[in-house]
Structures are given as C-alpha cells and as structure tokens.
Amino acid sequence: MIQAILWDVDGTLAETERDGHLLAFNQAFEALQVPWRWSETHYGALLAVAGGRERLMHDMQTQEHAPADPRERRSLAERVHRLKNEYYARIVGAGELPLRAGVRELMLDCERAGLRMGIVTTTSRSNVEALLETHLGQGWESAFAAVVCAEQAPRKKPDPQAYLAALDALRLPAQEAVAMEDAPAGIAAAKAAGVPVIVTRSYYFPATESADALAVGPSLGRIDGWSPSADSGSQRIDLKQIRRWYAQCER
Ligand code: XBP
C-alpha cells in the first residue's frame, strides 16, 4: 500500500529552473555587475550540477572573467546565490511561476484520501517556502508530513540523503512511498533510497527514461503519452491512477 507521496520541487511542481532560477541568476549577475549572463541552453547544460551555488562554482571554471583566486570565487558565488534566491522569491511571489498542470489536483486527492505527502528537494528552503506559500497559502507546511530541503540534506541529489531523511521523518519503509520526479539526478536519488518513482518529464528533461519507474509521462495534467498507459476514465493523473501503477508493479 502507498503510505505517502514524496514531491520533488524544481521541474516537478513547477518549471522553476527555466522560469525562476535562470531569470533570477541573470538578474543577480546584473545587479552585482558580474560580466556574464546565462542562456536558456547553457543553463540546461549546467543543470547537470546540482545546487545553485555548486552550479555557479562549476561554471566559473570556464568563465574567462571569473576571479582567479578560489576564495574570491567562493565569495562571489555566495553573494550571487543569496541575491538569486531573493530575486527568485520575488518572481514567485509576483505569481509568475504557476504550478504545473495536475499538481494541485493530485495534492488535493492526497488530502482527501488522508494520504501523507512530503517535500524532498535539495534546493534551499527559502525557495520552497516562496513557491508553496504563494500557491498553497501561509499554512502550506501543514499539508506536508515531512519537508526536507538542502539545509537538511547537504549531499545533493543524486545522493539519496534527502529521500532517506524524509523516510526517516515519516517512519516509513521506502517501498511504501512513491516519489514524483522529473530529472535523472532526482530519479537516481529516489531509487538509491529504494523509493518507487513516477517521472513527469519537464522542460529541461523532456526525454527522461527510467526502465524501472512505476510510470513515465509528460505531465500530471494529461493522460496521453504515459508509459505504461493511463486509464482513460480521468482527464488527468489522479491518485487512483498512481495506485493502479503501484499495484501493477507489485504483481
Ligand atoms: C534542484 C537543484 C537546485 C535548484 C536551485 O534540486 O538542483 O539547485 O536548481 O536551487 P532538486 P538552489 O531536484 O533536489 O529540487 O539555488 O537553492 O540550490
């Protein structure tokens, strides 16, 4: 039996990377007079590095105008990252980053069914707060039985630390949870923790495959394009469908 749904944040709940973090990074570069900007394509390549600060440090290895001194680089990365998160919160707070189709509806299914939910992300807590407060209101945290962010899981995905921390908080065997993920690193993290995964492909990860996922598809908001296919009785991926896929895998 499924006892909990564990939600990844970036790319899964919303297109936060393209429509949030990338814009906010470029705004922070501009405000701090950093002499480079990231394109949508370049940012896509940088997503191979988990963590905003880590991503920035990685990029500086090949940015010709980056400071040569490693301490200066680290301090610049910290300043940009802090400001990026402030800009990100502004973008989200202005209502410019909607939840992906079907996400809110599936959350409501869980609430109605009394199924626990968790947030499992290695993004900063402030980013999660900004996004969920905007969409679920001030009491957003009460909707989740566990909230694990980068501060509790410094070893970023694909390390399973965040998933293991969530399972521990929920006192749940891995097999009784289902992870909702979009990116290879997140899928790998869930699998390494033993948690079955449902993959909703996102803008930056449009072709994610996962042989042993419960299901892989384009969006929770539609029933076409899923493998295994979704039951046509609903307009979206609902909790019944998640339970169906889970039961198919148990057999
Ligand atoms: C997503 C990330 C994060 C965000 C930026 O992790 O890799 O780094 O891109 O957030 P997850 P920060 O898939 O675990 O949600 O700048 O706060 O790192």
Short mmCIF file of C-alpha atoms and ligand atoms in Angstrom, two decimals:
data_model
loop_
_atom_site.label_atom_id
_atom_site.label_comp_id
_atom_site.label_asym_id
_atom_site.label_seq_id
_atom_site.Cartn_x
_atom_site.Cartn_y
_atom_site.Cartn_z
CA MET A 1 0.00 0.00 0.00
CA ILE A 2 1.17 3.51 -0.75
CA GLN A 3 1.51 5.43 2.51
CA ALA A 4 2.99 8.68 1.20
CA ILE A 5 3.70 10.72 -1.92
CA LEU A 6 7.09 12.44 -1.91
CA TRP A 7 7.32 15.51 -4.14
CA ASP A 8 10.44 16.82 -5.79
CA VAL A 9 10.20 20.61 -6.29
CA ASP A 10 12.24 22.01 -9.19
CA GLY A 11 10.83 20.90 -12.53
CA THR A 12 8.22 18.66 -10.91
CA LEU A 13 5.95 21.08 -9.03
CA ALA A 14 6.69 23.95 -11.42
CA GLU A 15 9.09 24.90 -14.22
CA THR A 16 11.22 26.66 -11.63
CA GLU A 17 14.54 26.22 -13.42
CA ARG A 18 13.64 27.95 -16.71
CA ASP A 19 11.08 30.43 -15.35
CA GLY A 20 12.57 31.10 -11.93
CA HIS A 21 16.19 30.24 -11.09
CA LEU A 22 17.63 31.09 -14.52
CA LEU A 23 15.95 34.52 -14.64
CA ALA A 24 16.94 35.19 -11.05
CA PHE A 25 20.57 34.22 -11.65
CA ASN A 26 20.78 36.63 -14.58
CA GLN A 27 19.16 39.40 -12.51
CA ALA A 28 21.70 38.76 -9.76
CA PHE A 29 24.60 38.86 -12.25
CA GLU A 30 23.35 42.20 -13.49
CA ALA A 31 22.81 43.69 -10.03
CA LEU A 32 26.29 42.63 -8.90
CA GLN A 33 27.88 43.70 -12.20
CA VAL A 34 29.08 40.22 -12.95
CA PRO A 35 30.14 40.39 -16.61
CA TRP A 36 28.32 37.34 -17.98
CA ARG A 37 24.77 36.05 -18.46
CA TRP A 38 23.44 32.50 -18.87
CA SER A 39 21.34 31.50 -21.87
CA GLU A 40 18.48 29.03 -21.58
CA THR A 41 20.58 26.42 -23.41
CA HIS A 42 23.69 26.95 -21.32
CA TYR A 43 21.64 26.74 -18.12
CA GLY A 44 20.23 23.43 -19.34
CA ALA A 45 23.75 22.05 -19.60
CA LEU A 46 24.62 23.45 -16.17
CA LEU A 47 21.71 21.56 -14.59
CA ALA A 48 23.97 18.51 -14.62
CA VAL A 49 25.44 20.13 -11.50
CA ALA A 50 23.00 20.03 -8.58
CA GLY A 51 22.75 23.06 -6.31
CA GLY A 52 22.70 26.70 -7.36
CA ARG A 53 25.97 27.65 -5.64
CA GLU A 54 27.71 24.50 -6.87
CA ARG A 55 26.43 25.21 -10.41
CA LEU A 56 27.89 28.69 -10.28
CA MET A 57 31.25 27.46 -8.99
CA HIS A 58 31.34 24.89 -11.76
CA ASP A 59 30.55 27.48 -14.44
CA MET A 60 33.25 29.83 -13.17
CA GLN A 61 35.87 27.23 -14.06
CA THR A 62 35.34 28.18 -17.72
CA GLN A 63 34.19 31.83 -17.45
CA GLU A 64 37.04 33.95 -18.67
CA HIS A 65 36.09 36.92 -16.42
CA ALA A 66 35.66 34.89 -13.25
CA PRO A 67 38.02 35.79 -10.38
CA ALA A 68 41.19 33.71 -10.45
CA ASP A 69 41.51 33.47 -6.68
CA PRO A 70 39.47 30.49 -5.33
CA ARG A 71 38.44 32.42 -2.18
CA GLU A 72 37.18 35.32 -4.26
CA ARG A 73 35.28 32.89 -6.45
CA ARG A 74 33.61 31.29 -3.48
CA SER A 75 32.66 34.65 -2.02
CA LEU A 76 31.25 35.83 -5.37
CA ALA A 77 29.28 32.57 -5.71
CA GLU A 78 27.83 33.10 -2.24
CA ARG A 79 26.79 36.68 -2.97
CA VAL A 80 25.25 35.83 -6.32
CA HIS A 81 23.46 32.81 -4.86
CA ARG A 82 21.99 34.78 -1.93
CA LEU A 83 20.73 37.52 -4.23
CA LYS A 84 19.48 34.95 -6.77
CA ASN A 85 17.29 33.40 -4.09
CA GLU A 86 15.89 36.85 -3.22
CA TYR A 87 15.04 37.53 -6.86
CA TYR A 88 13.60 34.03 -7.16
CA ALA A 89 11.26 34.71 -4.24
CA ARG A 90 10.16 37.95 -5.92
CA ILE A 91 9.41 36.20 -9.22
CA VAL A 92 7.43 33.51 -7.44
CA GLY A 93 5.66 35.98 -5.15
CA ALA A 94 4.57 38.03 -8.17
CA GLY A 95 2.66 34.97 -9.38
CA GLU A 96 4.92 34.43 -12.39
CA LEU A 97 5.61 30.78 -11.70
CA PRO A 98 2.47 28.62 -11.80
CA LEU A 99 2.34 25.05 -10.53
CA ARG A 100 2.46 22.50 -13.33
CA ALA A 101 -0.83 21.11 -14.58
CA GLY A 102 -2.31 18.41 -12.39
CA VAL A 103 -0.04 19.03 -9.39
CA ARG A 104 -2.54 20.89 -7.20
CA GLU A 105 -5.27 18.42 -8.14
CA LEU A 106 -3.14 15.41 -7.15
CA MET A 107 -2.26 17.13 -3.88
CA LEU A 108 -5.98 17.59 -3.22
CA ASP A 109 -6.58 13.90 -4.00
CA CYS A 110 -3.98 13.02 -1.37
CA GLU A 111 -5.51 15.40 1.17
CA ARG A 112 -8.99 13.96 0.62
CA ALA A 113 -7.69 10.40 0.90
CA GLY A 114 -5.71 11.21 4.06
CA LEU A 115 -2.51 10.16 2.29
CA ARG A 116 0.58 11.81 3.71
CA MET A 117 2.81 13.95 1.49
CA GLY A 118 6.41 15.03 1.77
CA ILE A 119 8.65 17.55 0.03
CA VAL A 120 12.02 16.10 -0.91
CA THR A 121 14.34 18.59 -2.55
CA THR A 122 17.93 19.69 -2.38
CA THR A 123 17.04 23.27 -3.23
CA SER A 124 17.24 25.93 -0.49
CA ARG A 125 14.39 26.05 1.99
CA SER A 126 13.65 29.71 1.16
CA ASN A 127 12.84 28.75 -2.44
CA VAL A 128 10.41 26.06 -1.34
CA GLU A 129 8.75 28.45 1.10
CA ALA A 130 8.34 31.12 -1.59
CA LEU A 131 6.78 28.70 -4.07
CA LEU A 132 4.45 26.87 -1.71
CA GLU A 133 3.35 29.90 0.27
CA THR A 134 2.37 31.58 -2.99
CA HIS A 135 0.36 28.60 -4.21
CA LEU A 136 -0.91 26.92 -1.05
CA GLY A 137 -1.05 29.88 1.33
CA GLN A 138 0.70 30.67 4.61
CA GLY A 139 -0.19 27.38 6.24
CA TRP A 140 1.39 25.39 3.36
CA GLU A 141 3.60 23.39 5.66
CA SER A 142 0.65 21.72 7.36
CA ALA A 143 -0.10 19.93 4.08
CA PHE A 144 3.18 18.03 4.37
CA ALA A 145 4.19 15.45 6.94
CA ALA A 146 7.85 15.99 6.08
CA VAL A 147 9.75 18.81 4.38
CA VAL A 148 13.37 18.07 3.50
CA CYS A 149 15.42 20.78 1.78
CA ALA A 150 19.13 21.44 1.11
CA GLU A 151 19.69 22.54 4.69
CA GLN A 152 18.77 19.05 6.00
CA ALA A 153 20.31 17.21 3.04
CA PRO A 154 23.54 18.94 2.05
CA ARG A 155 24.55 15.97 -0.09
CA LYS A 156 22.56 16.92 -3.17
CA LYS A 157 20.66 14.56 -5.44
CA PRO A 158 21.59 12.04 -6.89
CA ASP A 159 22.72 11.27 -3.36
CA PRO A 160 19.77 9.59 -1.58
CA GLN A 161 20.26 11.63 1.62
CA ALA A 162 17.14 13.79 1.12
CA TYR A 163 14.93 10.74 0.50
CA LEU A 164 16.39 8.84 3.43
CA ALA A 165 15.77 11.84 5.69
CA ALA A 166 12.13 12.05 4.53
CA LEU A 167 11.54 8.32 5.06
CA ASP A 168 13.07 8.63 8.48
CA ALA A 169 10.82 11.59 9.38
CA LEU A 170 7.77 9.67 8.13
CA ARG A 171 8.97 6.41 9.74
CA LEU A 172 8.19 4.65 6.51
CA PRO A 173 9.79 1.79 4.58
CA ALA A 174 10.96 3.06 1.19
CA GLN A 175 8.66 0.71 -0.74
CA GLU A 176 5.59 2.32 0.85
CA ALA A 177 6.31 5.74 -0.61
CA VAL A 178 6.11 6.99 -4.18
CA ALA A 179 8.44 9.75 -5.43
CA MET A 180 7.37 12.28 -8.06
CA GLU A 181 10.45 13.35 -10.02
CA ASP A 182 11.42 14.87 -13.37
CA ALA A 183 15.20 14.75 -13.64
CA PRO A 184 17.74 11.92 -13.82
CA ALA A 185 19.50 13.03 -10.62
CA GLY A 186 16.24 13.01 -8.67
CA ILE A 187 15.22 9.65 -10.07
CA ALA A 188 18.61 8.23 -9.15
CA ALA A 189 18.30 9.64 -5.61
CA ALA A 190 14.85 8.09 -5.09
CA LYS A 191 15.98 4.74 -6.49
CA ALA A 192 19.11 4.68 -4.37
CA ALA A 193 16.86 5.15 -1.34
CA GLY A 194 14.60 2.33 -2.59
CA VAL A 195 11.60 4.57 -3.29
CA PRO A 196 9.46 3.74 -6.37
CA VAL A 197 9.31 6.67 -8.80
CA ILE A 198 6.82 8.30 -11.13
CA VAL A 199 8.50 10.52 -13.69
CA THR A 200 6.86 13.67 -15.09
CA ARG A 201 9.15 14.96 -17.81
CA SER A 202 9.87 18.69 -17.70
CA TYR A 203 11.16 21.44 -19.99
CA TYR A 204 14.82 20.69 -19.34
CA PHE A 205 14.36 16.92 -19.14
CA PRO A 206 11.94 16.17 -22.00
CA ALA A 207 13.27 12.70 -22.77
CA THR A 208 13.90 11.27 -19.32
CA GLU A 209 13.58 7.50 -19.42
CA SER A 210 13.59 5.20 -16.47
CA ALA A 211 13.24 1.49 -17.10
CA ASP A 212 12.12 0.59 -13.60
CA ALA A 213 9.93 3.62 -12.82
CA LEU A 214 6.28 2.95 -11.98
CA ALA A 215 5.40 5.21 -14.91
CA VAL A 216 6.95 7.88 -17.12
CA GLY A 217 4.97 10.62 -18.84
CA PRO A 218 4.77 14.23 -19.94
CA SER A 219 2.59 15.83 -17.26
CA LEU A 220 0.20 15.03 -14.42
CA GLY A 221 -2.30 17.20 -16.25
CA ARG A 222 -2.83 14.79 -19.13
CA ILE A 223 -3.38 11.09 -19.64
CA ASP A 224 -1.85 10.67 -23.08
CA GLY A 225 1.84 9.93 -23.57
CA TRP A 226 2.28 7.82 -20.43
CA SER A 227 4.09 4.52 -20.24
CA PRO A 228 2.50 2.28 -19.01
CA SER A 229 -0.59 3.95 -20.39
CA ALA A 230 -3.02 5.70 -18.09
CA ASP A 231 -6.65 4.72 -17.73
CA SER A 232 -8.80 6.90 -19.95
CA GLY A 233 -11.50 7.29 -17.29
CA SER A 234 -9.94 10.52 -15.97
CA GLN A 235 -8.71 13.76 -17.55
CA ARG A 236 -5.52 13.80 -15.51
CA ILE A 237 -3.24 11.57 -13.45
CA ASP A 238 -5.19 11.14 -10.24
CA LEU A 239 -4.45 9.17 -7.09
CA LYS A 240 -6.42 6.21 -8.38
CA GLN A 241 -4.09 6.02 -11.35
CA ILE A 242 -0.99 6.24 -9.15
CA ARG A 243 -2.38 3.37 -7.06
CA ARG A 244 -3.08 1.37 -10.23
CA TRP A 245 0.51 1.74 -11.44
CA TYR A 246 1.82 0.87 -8.00
CA ALA A 247 -0.33 -2.29 -7.87
CA GLN A 248 0.82 -3.30 -11.38
CA CYS A 249 4.42 -3.18 -10.21
CA GLU A 250 3.70 -5.24 -7.10
CA ARG A 251 2.38 -8.10 -9.22
C1 XBP B 1 17.23 21.32 -7.68
C2 XBP B 1 18.51 22.00 -7.78
C3 XBP B 1 18.63 23.32 -7.17
C4 XBP B 1 17.95 24.47 -7.91
C5 XBP B 1 18.43 25.79 -7.37
O1 XBP B 1 17.32 20.30 -6.76
O2 XBP B 1 19.46 21.48 -8.32
O3 XBP B 1 19.98 23.59 -7.13
O4 XBP B 1 18.31 24.45 -9.27
O5 XBP B 1 18.28 25.87 -6.00
P1 XBP B 1 16.11 19.25 -6.53
P2 XBP B 1 19.41 26.45 -5.03
O6 XBP B 1 15.94 18.44 -7.79
O7 XBP B 1 16.57 18.44 -5.38
O8 XBP B 1 14.87 20.03 -6.19
O9 XBP B 1 19.96 27.66 -5.70
O10 XBP B 1 18.70 26.73 -3.76
O11 XBP B 1 20.45 25.37 -4.89
#
